[in-house]
Tab-separated table of N, CA, C and O in Angstrom:
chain	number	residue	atom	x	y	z
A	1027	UNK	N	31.551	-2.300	1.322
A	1027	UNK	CA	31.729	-1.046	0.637
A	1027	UNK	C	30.497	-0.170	0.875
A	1027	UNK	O	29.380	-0.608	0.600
A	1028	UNK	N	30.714	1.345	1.499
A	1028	UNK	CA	29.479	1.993	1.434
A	1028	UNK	C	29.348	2.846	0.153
A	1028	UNK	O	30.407	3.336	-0.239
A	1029	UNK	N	28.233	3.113	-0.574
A	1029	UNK	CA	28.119	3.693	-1.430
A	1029	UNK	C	27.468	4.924	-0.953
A	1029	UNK	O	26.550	4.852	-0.137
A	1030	UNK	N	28.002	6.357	-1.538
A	1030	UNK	CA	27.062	7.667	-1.006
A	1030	UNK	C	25.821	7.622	-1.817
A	1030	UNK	O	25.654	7.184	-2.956
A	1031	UNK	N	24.572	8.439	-0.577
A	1031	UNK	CA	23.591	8.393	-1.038
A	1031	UNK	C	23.403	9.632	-1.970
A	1031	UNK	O	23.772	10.783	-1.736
A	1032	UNK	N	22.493	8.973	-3.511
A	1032	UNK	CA	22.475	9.992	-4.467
A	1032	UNK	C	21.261	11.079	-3.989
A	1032	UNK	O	20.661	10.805	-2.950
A	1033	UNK	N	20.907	12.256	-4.703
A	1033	UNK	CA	19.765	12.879	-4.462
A	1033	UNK	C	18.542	12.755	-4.201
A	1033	UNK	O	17.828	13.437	-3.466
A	1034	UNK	N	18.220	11.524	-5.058
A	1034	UNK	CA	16.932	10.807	-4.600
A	1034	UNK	C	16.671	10.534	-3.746
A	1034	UNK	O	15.522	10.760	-3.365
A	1035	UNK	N	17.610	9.871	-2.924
A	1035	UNK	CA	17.732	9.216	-1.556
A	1035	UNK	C	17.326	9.900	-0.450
A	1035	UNK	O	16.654	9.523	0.510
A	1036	UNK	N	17.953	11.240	-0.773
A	1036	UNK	CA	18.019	12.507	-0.018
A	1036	UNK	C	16.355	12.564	0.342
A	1036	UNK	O	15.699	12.356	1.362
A	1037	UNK	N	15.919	13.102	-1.550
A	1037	UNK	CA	14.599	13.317	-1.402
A	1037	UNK	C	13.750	12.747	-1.135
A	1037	UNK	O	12.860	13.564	-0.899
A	1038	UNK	N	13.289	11.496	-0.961
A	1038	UNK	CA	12.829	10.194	-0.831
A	1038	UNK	C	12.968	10.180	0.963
A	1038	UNK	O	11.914	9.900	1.533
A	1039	UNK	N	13.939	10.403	1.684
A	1039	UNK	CA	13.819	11.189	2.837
A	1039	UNK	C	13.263	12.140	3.820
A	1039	UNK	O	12.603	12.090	4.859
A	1040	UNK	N	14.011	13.360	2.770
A	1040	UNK	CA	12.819	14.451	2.916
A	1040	UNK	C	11.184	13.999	2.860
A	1040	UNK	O	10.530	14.023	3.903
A	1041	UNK	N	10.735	13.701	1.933
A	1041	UNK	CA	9.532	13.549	2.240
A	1041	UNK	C	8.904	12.555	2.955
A	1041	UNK	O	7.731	12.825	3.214
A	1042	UNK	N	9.446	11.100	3.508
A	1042	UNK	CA	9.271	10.525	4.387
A	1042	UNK	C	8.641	11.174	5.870
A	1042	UNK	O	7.602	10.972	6.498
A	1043	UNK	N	10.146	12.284	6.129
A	1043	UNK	CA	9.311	12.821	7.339
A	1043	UNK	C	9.104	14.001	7.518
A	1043	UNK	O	9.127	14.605	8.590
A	1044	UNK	N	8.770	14.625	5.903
A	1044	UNK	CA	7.869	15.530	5.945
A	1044	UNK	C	6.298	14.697	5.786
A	1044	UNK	O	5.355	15.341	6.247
A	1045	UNK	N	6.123	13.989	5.469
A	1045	UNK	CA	4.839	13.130	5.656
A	1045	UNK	C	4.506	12.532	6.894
A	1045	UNK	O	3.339	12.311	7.219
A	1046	UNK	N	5.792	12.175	7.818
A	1046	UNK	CA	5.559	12.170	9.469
A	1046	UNK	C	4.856	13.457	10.032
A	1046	UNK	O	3.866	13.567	10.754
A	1047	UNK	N	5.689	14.399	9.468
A	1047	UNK	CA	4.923	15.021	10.247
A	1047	UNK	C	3.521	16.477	9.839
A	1047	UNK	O	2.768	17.097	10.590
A	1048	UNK	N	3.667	16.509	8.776
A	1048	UNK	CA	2.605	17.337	7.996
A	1048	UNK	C	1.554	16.444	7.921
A	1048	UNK	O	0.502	17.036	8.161
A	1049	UNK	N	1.320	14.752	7.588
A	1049	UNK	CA	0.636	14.286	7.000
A	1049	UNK	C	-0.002	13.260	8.322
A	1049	UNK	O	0.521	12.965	9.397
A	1050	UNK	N	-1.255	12.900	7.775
A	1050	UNK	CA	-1.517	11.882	8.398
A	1050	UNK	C	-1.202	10.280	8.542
A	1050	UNK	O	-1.806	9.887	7.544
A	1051	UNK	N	-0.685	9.184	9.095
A	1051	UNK	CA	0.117	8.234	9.005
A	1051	UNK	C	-0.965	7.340	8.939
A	1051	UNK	O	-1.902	7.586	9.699
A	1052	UNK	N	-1.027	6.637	8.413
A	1052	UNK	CA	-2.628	5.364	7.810
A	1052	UNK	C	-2.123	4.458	7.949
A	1052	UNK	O	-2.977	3.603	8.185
A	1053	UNK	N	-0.472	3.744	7.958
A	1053	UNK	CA	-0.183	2.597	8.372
A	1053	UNK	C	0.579	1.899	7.250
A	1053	UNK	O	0.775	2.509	6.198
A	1054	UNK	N	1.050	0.560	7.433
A	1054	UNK	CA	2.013	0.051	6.168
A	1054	UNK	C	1.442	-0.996	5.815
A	1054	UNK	O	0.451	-1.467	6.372
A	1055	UNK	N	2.099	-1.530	4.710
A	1055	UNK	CA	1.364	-2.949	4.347
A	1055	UNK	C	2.731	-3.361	3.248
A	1055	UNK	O	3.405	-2.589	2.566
A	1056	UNK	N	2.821	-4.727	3.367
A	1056	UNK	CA	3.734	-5.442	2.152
A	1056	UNK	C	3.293	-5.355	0.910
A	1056	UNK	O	2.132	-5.638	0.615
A	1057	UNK	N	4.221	-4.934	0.014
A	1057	UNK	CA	3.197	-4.849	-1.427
A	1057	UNK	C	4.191	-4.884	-2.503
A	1057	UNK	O	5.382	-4.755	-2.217
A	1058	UNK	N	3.808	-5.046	-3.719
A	1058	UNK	CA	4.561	-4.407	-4.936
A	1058	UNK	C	4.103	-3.415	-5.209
A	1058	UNK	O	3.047	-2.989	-4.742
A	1059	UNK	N	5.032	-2.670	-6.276
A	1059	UNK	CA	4.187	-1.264	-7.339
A	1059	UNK	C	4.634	-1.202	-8.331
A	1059	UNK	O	5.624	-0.499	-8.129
A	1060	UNK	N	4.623	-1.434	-9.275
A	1060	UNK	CA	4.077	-1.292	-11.133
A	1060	UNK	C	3.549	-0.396	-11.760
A	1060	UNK	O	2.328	-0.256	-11.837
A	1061	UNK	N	4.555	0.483	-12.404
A	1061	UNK	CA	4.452	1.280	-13.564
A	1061	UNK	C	4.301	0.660	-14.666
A	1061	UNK	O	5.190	-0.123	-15.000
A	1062	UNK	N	2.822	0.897	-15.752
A	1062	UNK	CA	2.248	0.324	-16.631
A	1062	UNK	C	2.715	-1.082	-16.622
A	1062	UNK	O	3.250	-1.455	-17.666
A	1063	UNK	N	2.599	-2.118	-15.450
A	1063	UNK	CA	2.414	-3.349	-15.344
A	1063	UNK	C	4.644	-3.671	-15.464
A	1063	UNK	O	5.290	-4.593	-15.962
A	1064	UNK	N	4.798	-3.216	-15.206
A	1064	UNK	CA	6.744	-3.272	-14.974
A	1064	UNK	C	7.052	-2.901	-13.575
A	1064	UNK	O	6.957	-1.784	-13.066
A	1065	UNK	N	7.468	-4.104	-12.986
A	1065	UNK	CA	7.743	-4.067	-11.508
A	1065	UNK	C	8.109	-2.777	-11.363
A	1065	UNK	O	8.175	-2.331	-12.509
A	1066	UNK	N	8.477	-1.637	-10.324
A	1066	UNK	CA	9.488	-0.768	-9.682
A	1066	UNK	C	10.095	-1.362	-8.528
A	1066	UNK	O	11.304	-1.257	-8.322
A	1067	UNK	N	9.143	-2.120	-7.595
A	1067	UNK	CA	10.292	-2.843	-6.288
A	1067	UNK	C	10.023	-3.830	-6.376
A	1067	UNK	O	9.176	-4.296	-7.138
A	1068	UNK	N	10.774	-4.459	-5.511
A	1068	UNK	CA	11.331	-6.212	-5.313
A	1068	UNK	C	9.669	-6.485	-4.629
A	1068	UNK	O	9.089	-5.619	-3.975
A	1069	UNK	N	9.056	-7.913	-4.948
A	1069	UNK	CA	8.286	-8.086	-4.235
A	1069	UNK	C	8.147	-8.146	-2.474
A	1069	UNK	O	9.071	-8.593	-1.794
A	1070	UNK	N	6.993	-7.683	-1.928
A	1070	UNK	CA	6.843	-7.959	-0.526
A	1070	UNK	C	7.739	-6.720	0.172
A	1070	UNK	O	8.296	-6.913	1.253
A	1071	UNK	N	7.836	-5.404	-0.547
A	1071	UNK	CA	8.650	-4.461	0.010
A	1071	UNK	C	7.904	-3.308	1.272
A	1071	UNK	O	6.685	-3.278	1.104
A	1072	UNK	N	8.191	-2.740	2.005
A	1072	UNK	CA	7.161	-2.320	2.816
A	1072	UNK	C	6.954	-1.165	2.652
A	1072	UNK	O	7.921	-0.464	2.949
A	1073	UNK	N	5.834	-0.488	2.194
A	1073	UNK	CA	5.087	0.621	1.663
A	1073	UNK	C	4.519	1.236	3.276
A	1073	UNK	O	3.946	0.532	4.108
A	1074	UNK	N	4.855	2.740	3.442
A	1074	UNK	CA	4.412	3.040	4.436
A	1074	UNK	C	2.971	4.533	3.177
A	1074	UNK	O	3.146	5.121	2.111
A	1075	UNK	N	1.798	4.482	4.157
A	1075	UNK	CA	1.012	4.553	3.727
A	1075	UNK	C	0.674	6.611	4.706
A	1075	UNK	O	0.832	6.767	5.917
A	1076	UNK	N	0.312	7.573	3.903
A	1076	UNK	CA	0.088	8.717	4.841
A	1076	UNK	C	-1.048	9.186	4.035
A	1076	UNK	O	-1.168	8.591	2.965
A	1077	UNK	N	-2.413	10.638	4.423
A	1077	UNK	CA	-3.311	11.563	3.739
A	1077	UNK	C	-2.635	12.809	4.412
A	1077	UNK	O	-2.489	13.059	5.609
A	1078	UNK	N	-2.300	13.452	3.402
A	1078	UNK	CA	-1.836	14.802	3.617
A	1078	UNK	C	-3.128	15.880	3.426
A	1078	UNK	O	-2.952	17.083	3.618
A	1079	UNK	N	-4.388	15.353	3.046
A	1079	UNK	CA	-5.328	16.073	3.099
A	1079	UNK	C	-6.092	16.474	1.382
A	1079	UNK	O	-7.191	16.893	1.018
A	1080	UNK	N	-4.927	16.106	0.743
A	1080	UNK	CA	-5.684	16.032	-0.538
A	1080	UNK	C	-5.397	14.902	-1.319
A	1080	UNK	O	-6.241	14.348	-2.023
A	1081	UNK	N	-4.124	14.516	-1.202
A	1081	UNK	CA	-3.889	13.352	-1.670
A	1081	UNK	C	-3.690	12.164	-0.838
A	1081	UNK	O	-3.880	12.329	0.367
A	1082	UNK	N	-3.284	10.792	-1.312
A	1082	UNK	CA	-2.755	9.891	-0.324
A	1082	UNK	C	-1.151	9.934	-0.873
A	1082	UNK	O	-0.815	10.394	-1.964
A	1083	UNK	N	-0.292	9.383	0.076
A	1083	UNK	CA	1.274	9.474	-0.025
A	1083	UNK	C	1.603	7.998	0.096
A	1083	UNK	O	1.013	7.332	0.947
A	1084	UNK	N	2.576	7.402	-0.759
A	1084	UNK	CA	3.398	6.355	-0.314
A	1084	UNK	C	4.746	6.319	-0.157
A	1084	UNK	O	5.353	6.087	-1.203
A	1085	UNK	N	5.352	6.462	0.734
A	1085	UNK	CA	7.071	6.048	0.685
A	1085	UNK	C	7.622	4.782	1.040
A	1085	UNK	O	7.269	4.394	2.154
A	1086	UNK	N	8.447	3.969	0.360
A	1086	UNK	CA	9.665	3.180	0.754
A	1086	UNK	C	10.702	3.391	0.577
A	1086	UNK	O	11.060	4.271	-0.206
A	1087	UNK	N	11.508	2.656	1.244
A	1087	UNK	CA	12.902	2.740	0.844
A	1087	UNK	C	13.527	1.283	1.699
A	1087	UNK	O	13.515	1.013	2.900
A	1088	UNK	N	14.089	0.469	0.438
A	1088	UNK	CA	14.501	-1.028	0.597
A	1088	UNK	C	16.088	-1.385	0.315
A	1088	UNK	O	17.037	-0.648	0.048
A	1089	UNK	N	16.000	-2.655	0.462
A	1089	UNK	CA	17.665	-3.129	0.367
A	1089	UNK	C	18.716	-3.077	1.022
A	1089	UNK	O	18.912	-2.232	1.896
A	1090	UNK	N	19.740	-4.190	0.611
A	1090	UNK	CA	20.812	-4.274	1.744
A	1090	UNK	C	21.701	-4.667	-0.164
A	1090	UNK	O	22.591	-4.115	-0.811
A	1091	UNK	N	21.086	-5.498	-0.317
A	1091	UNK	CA	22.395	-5.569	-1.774
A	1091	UNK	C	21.781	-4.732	-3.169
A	1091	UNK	O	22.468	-4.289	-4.090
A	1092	UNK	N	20.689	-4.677	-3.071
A	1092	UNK	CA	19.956	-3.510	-4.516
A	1092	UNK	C	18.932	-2.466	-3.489
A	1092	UNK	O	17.858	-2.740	-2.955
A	1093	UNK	N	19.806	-1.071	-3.458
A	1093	UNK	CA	18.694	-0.457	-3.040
A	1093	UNK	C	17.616	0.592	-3.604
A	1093	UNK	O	17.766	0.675	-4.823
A	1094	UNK	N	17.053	1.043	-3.353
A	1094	UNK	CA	15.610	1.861	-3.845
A	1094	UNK	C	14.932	2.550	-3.339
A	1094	UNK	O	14.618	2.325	-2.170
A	1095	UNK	N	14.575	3.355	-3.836
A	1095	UNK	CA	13.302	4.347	-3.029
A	1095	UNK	C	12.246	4.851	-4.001
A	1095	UNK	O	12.409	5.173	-5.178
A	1096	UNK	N	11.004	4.856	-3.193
A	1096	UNK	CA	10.180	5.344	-3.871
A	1096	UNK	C	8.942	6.336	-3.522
A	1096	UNK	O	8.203	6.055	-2.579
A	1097	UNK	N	8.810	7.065	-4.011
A	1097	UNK	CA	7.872	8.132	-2.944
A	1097	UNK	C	6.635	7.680	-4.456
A	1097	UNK	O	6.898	7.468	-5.640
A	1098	UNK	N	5.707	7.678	-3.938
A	1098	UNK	CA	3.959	8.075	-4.873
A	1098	UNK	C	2.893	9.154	-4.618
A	1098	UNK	O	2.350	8.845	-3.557
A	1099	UNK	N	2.409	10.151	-5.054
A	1099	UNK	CA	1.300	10.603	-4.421
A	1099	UNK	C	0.468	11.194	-5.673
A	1099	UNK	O	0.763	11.821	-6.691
A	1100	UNK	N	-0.731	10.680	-5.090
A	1100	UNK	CA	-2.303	10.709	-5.966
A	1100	UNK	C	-3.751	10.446	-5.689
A	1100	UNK	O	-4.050	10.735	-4.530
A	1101	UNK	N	-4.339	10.170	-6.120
A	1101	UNK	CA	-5.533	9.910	-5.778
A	1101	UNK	C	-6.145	8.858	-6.341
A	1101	UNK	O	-6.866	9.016	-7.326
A	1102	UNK	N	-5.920	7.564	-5.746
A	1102	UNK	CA	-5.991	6.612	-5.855
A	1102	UNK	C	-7.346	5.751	-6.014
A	1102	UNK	O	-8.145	5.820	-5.080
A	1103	UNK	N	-7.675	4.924	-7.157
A	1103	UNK	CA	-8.711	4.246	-7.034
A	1103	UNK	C	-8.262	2.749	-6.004
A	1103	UNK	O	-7.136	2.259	-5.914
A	1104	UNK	N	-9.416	2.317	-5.382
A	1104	UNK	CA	-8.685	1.213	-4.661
A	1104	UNK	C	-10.293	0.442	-4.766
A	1104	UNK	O	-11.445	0.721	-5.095
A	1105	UNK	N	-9.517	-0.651	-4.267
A	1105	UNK	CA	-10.762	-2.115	-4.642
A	1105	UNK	C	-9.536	-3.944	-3.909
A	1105	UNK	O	-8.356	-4.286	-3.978
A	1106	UNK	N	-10.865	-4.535	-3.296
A	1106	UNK	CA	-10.243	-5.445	-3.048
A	1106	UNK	C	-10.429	-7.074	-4.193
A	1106	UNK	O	-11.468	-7.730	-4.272
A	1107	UNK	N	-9.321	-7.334	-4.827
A	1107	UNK	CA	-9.490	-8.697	-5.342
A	1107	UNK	C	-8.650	-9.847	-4.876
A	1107	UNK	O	-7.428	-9.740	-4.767
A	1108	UNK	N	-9.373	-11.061	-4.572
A	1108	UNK	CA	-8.676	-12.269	-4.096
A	1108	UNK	C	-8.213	-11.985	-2.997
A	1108	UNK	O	-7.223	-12.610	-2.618
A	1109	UNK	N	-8.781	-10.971	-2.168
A	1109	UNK	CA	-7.978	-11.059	-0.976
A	1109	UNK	C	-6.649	-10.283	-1.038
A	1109	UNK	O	-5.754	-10.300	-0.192
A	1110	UNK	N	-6.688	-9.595	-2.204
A	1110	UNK	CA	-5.503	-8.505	-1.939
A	1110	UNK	C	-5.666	-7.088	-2.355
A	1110	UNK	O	-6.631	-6.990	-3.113
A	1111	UNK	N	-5.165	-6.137	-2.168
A	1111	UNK	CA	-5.845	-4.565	-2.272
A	1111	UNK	C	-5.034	-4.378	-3.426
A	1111	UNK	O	-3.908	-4.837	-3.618
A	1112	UNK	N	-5.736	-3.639	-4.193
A	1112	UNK	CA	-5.093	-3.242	-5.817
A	1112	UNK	C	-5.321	-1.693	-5.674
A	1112	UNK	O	-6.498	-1.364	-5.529
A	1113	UNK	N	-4.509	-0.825	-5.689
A	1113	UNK	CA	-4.603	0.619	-5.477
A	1113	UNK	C	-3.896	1.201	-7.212
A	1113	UNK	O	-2.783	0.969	-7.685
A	1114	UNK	N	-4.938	1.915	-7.749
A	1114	UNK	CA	-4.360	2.404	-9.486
A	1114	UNK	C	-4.307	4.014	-9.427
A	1114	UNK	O	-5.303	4.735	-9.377
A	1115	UNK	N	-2.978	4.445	-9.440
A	1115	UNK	CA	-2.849	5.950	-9.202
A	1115	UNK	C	-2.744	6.513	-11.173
A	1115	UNK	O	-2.290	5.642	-11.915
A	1116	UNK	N	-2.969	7.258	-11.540
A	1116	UNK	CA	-2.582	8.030	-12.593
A	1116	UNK	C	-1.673	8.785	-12.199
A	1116	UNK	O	-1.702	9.350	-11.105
A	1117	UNK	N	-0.545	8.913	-13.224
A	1117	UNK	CA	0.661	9.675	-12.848
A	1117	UNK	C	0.890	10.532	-14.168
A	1117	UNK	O	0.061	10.550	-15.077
A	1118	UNK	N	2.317	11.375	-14.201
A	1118	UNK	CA	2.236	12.197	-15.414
A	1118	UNK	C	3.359	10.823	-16.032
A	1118	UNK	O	3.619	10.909	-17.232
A	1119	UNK	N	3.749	10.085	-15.564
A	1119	UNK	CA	4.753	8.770	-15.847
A	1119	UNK	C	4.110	7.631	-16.601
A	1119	UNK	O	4.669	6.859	-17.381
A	1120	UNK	N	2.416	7.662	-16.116
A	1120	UNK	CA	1.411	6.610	-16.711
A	1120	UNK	C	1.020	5.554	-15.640
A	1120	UNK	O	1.733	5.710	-14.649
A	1121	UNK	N	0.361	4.794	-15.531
A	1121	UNK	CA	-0.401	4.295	-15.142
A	1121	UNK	C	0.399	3.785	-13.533
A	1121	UNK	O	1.382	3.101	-13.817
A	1122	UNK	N	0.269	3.905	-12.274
A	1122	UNK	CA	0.743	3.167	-11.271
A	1122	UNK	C	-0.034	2.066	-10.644
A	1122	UNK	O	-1.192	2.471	-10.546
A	1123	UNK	N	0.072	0.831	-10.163
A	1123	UNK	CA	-0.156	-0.048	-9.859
A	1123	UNK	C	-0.053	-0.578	-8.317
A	1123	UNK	O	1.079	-1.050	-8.416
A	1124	UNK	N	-0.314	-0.760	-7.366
A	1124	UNK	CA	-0.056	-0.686	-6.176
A	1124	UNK	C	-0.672	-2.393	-5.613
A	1124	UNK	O	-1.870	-2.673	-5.562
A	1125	UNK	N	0.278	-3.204	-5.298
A	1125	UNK	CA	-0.733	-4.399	-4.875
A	1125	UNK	C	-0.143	-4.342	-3.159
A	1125	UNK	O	0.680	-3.714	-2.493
A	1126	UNK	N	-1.045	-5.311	-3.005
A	1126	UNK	CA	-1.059	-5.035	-1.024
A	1126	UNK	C	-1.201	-5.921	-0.135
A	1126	UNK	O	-2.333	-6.126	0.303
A	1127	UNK	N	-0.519	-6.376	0.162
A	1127	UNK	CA	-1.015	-7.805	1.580
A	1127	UNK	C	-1.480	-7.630	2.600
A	1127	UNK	O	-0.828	-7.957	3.592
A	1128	UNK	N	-2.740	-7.068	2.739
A	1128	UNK	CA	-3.453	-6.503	4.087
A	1128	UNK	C	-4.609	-7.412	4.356
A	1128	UNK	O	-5.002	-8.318	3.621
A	1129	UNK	N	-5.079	-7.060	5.466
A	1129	UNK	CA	-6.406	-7.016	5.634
A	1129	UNK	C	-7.364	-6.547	5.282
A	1129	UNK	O	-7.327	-5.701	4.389
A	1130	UNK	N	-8.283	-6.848	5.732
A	1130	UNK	CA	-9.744	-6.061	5.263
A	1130	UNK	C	-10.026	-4.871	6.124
A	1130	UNK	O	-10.753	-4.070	5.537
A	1131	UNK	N	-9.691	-4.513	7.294
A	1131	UNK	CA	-9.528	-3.688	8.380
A	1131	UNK	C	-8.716	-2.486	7.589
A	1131	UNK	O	-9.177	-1.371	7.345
A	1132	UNK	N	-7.430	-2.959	7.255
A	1132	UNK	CA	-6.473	-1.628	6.277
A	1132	UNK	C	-7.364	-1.299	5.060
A	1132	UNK	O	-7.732	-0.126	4.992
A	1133	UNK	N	-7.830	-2.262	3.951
A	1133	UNK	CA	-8.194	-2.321	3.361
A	1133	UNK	C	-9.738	-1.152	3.196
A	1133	UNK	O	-9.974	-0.708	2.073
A	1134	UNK	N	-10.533	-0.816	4.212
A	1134	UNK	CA	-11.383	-0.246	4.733
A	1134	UNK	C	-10.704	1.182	4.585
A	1134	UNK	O	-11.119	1.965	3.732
A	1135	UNK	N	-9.506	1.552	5.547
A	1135	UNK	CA	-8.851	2.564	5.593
A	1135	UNK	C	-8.336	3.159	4.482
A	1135	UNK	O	-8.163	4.375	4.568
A	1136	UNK	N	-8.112	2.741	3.692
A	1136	UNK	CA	-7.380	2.715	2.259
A	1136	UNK	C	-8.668	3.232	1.081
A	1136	UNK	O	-8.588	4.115	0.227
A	1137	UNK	N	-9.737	2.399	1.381
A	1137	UNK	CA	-11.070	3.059	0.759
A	1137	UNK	C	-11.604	3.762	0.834
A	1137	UNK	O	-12.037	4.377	-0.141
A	1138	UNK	N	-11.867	4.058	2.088
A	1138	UNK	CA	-12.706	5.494	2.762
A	1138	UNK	C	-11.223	6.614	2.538
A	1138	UNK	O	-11.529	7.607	1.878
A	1139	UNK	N	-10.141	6.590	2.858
A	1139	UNK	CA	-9.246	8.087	2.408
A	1139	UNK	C	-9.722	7.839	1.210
A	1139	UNK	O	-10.918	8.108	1.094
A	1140	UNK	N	-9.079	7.323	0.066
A	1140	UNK	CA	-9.307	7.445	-1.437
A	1140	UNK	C	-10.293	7.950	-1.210
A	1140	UNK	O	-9.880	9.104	-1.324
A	1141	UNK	N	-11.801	8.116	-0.854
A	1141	UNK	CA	-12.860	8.819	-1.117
A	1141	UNK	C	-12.642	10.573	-0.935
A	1141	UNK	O	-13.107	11.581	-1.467
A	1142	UNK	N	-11.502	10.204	0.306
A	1142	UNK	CA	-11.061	12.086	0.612
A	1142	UNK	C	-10.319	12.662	-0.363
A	1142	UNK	O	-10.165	13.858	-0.118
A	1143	UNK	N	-9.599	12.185	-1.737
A	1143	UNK	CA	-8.731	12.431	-1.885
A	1143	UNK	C	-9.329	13.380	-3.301
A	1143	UNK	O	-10.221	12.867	-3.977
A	1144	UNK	N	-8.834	14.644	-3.654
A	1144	UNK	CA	-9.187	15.569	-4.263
A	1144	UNK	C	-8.872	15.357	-5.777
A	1144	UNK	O	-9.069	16.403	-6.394
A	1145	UNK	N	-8.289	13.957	-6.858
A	1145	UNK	CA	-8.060	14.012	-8.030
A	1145	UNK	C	-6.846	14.560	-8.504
A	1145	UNK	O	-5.982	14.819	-7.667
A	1146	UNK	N	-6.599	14.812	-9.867
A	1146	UNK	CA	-5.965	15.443	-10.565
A	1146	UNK	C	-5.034	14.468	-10.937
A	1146	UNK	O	-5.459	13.341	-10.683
A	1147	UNK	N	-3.253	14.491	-11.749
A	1147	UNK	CA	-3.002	13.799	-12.035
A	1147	UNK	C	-1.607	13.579	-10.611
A	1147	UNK	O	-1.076	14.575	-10.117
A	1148	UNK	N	-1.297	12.386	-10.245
A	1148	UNK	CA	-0.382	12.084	-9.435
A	1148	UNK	C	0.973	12.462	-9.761
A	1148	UNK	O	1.241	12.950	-10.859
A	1149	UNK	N	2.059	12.214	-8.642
A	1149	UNK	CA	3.559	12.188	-9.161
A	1149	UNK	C	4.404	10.674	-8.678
A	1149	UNK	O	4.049	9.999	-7.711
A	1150	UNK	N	5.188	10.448	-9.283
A	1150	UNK	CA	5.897	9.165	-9.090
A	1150	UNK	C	7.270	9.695	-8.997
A	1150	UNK	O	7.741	10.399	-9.890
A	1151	UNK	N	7.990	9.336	-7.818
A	1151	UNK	CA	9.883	9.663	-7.955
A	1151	UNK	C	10.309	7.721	-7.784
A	1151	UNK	O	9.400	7.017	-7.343
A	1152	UNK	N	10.926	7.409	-7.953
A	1152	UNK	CA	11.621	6.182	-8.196
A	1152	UNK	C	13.184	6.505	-8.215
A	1152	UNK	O	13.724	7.448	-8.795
A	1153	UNK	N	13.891	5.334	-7.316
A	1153	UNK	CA	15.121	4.896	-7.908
A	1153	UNK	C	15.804	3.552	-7.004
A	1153	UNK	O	15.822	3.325	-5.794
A	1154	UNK	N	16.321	2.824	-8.134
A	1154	UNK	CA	16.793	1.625	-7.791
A	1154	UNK	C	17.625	1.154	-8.566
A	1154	UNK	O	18.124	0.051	-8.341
């Protein structure tokens, strides 16, 4: 059964590759993300990573039997623990959570943008 895609989907789109191509592309990494500590995606989902110049951007979009999308953008504190990258955006939604299965190489990349990134409060779109 195909189901039509709702608006989100649409938009969650749209900005995918309006972030191809306005933004700068920093690379992906497997991760979760957590609004005030409450999953939003399935673990190990793939987060593609962009700097549009003031902020940093995240989009996914997952599933074959539950699907989802999620766009993020903010200005992210980031830090590595245990060997995994913890990225904490403020949103007008509350607190975002970002964990990461990278390297230390991404991990680098991910630290030095956050340093570019101009503040204020983030936005979160979700749906799943």
């Amino acid at each position: 059964m195909v189901r039509p895609m709702n608006g989100t989907v649409y938009e969650a789109l749209g900005k995918y590759v309006d972030s191809l191509s306005n933004s700068l592309y920093l690379g992906a990494a497997l991760g979760r993300v957590y609004l005030e500590g409450e999953p939003l995606t399935p673990a190990d989902v793939r987060l593609s990573f962009f700097f549009s110049g003031k902020f940093m951007e995240i989009s996914s979009i997952w599933g074959r039997k539950k699907h989802g999308v999620l766009y993020l953008k903010g200005s992210p504190r980031v830090r590595v623990l245990h060997g995994r990258i913890e990225m904490v955006f403020l949103t007008g939604r509350g607190r975002v959570t970002v964990l990461l299965k990278a390297d230390r190489g991404f991990a680098r990349v991910l630290i030095n943008t956050a340093l570019q990134c101009r503040g204020g409060v983030g936005s979160l779109r979700v749906r799943s």
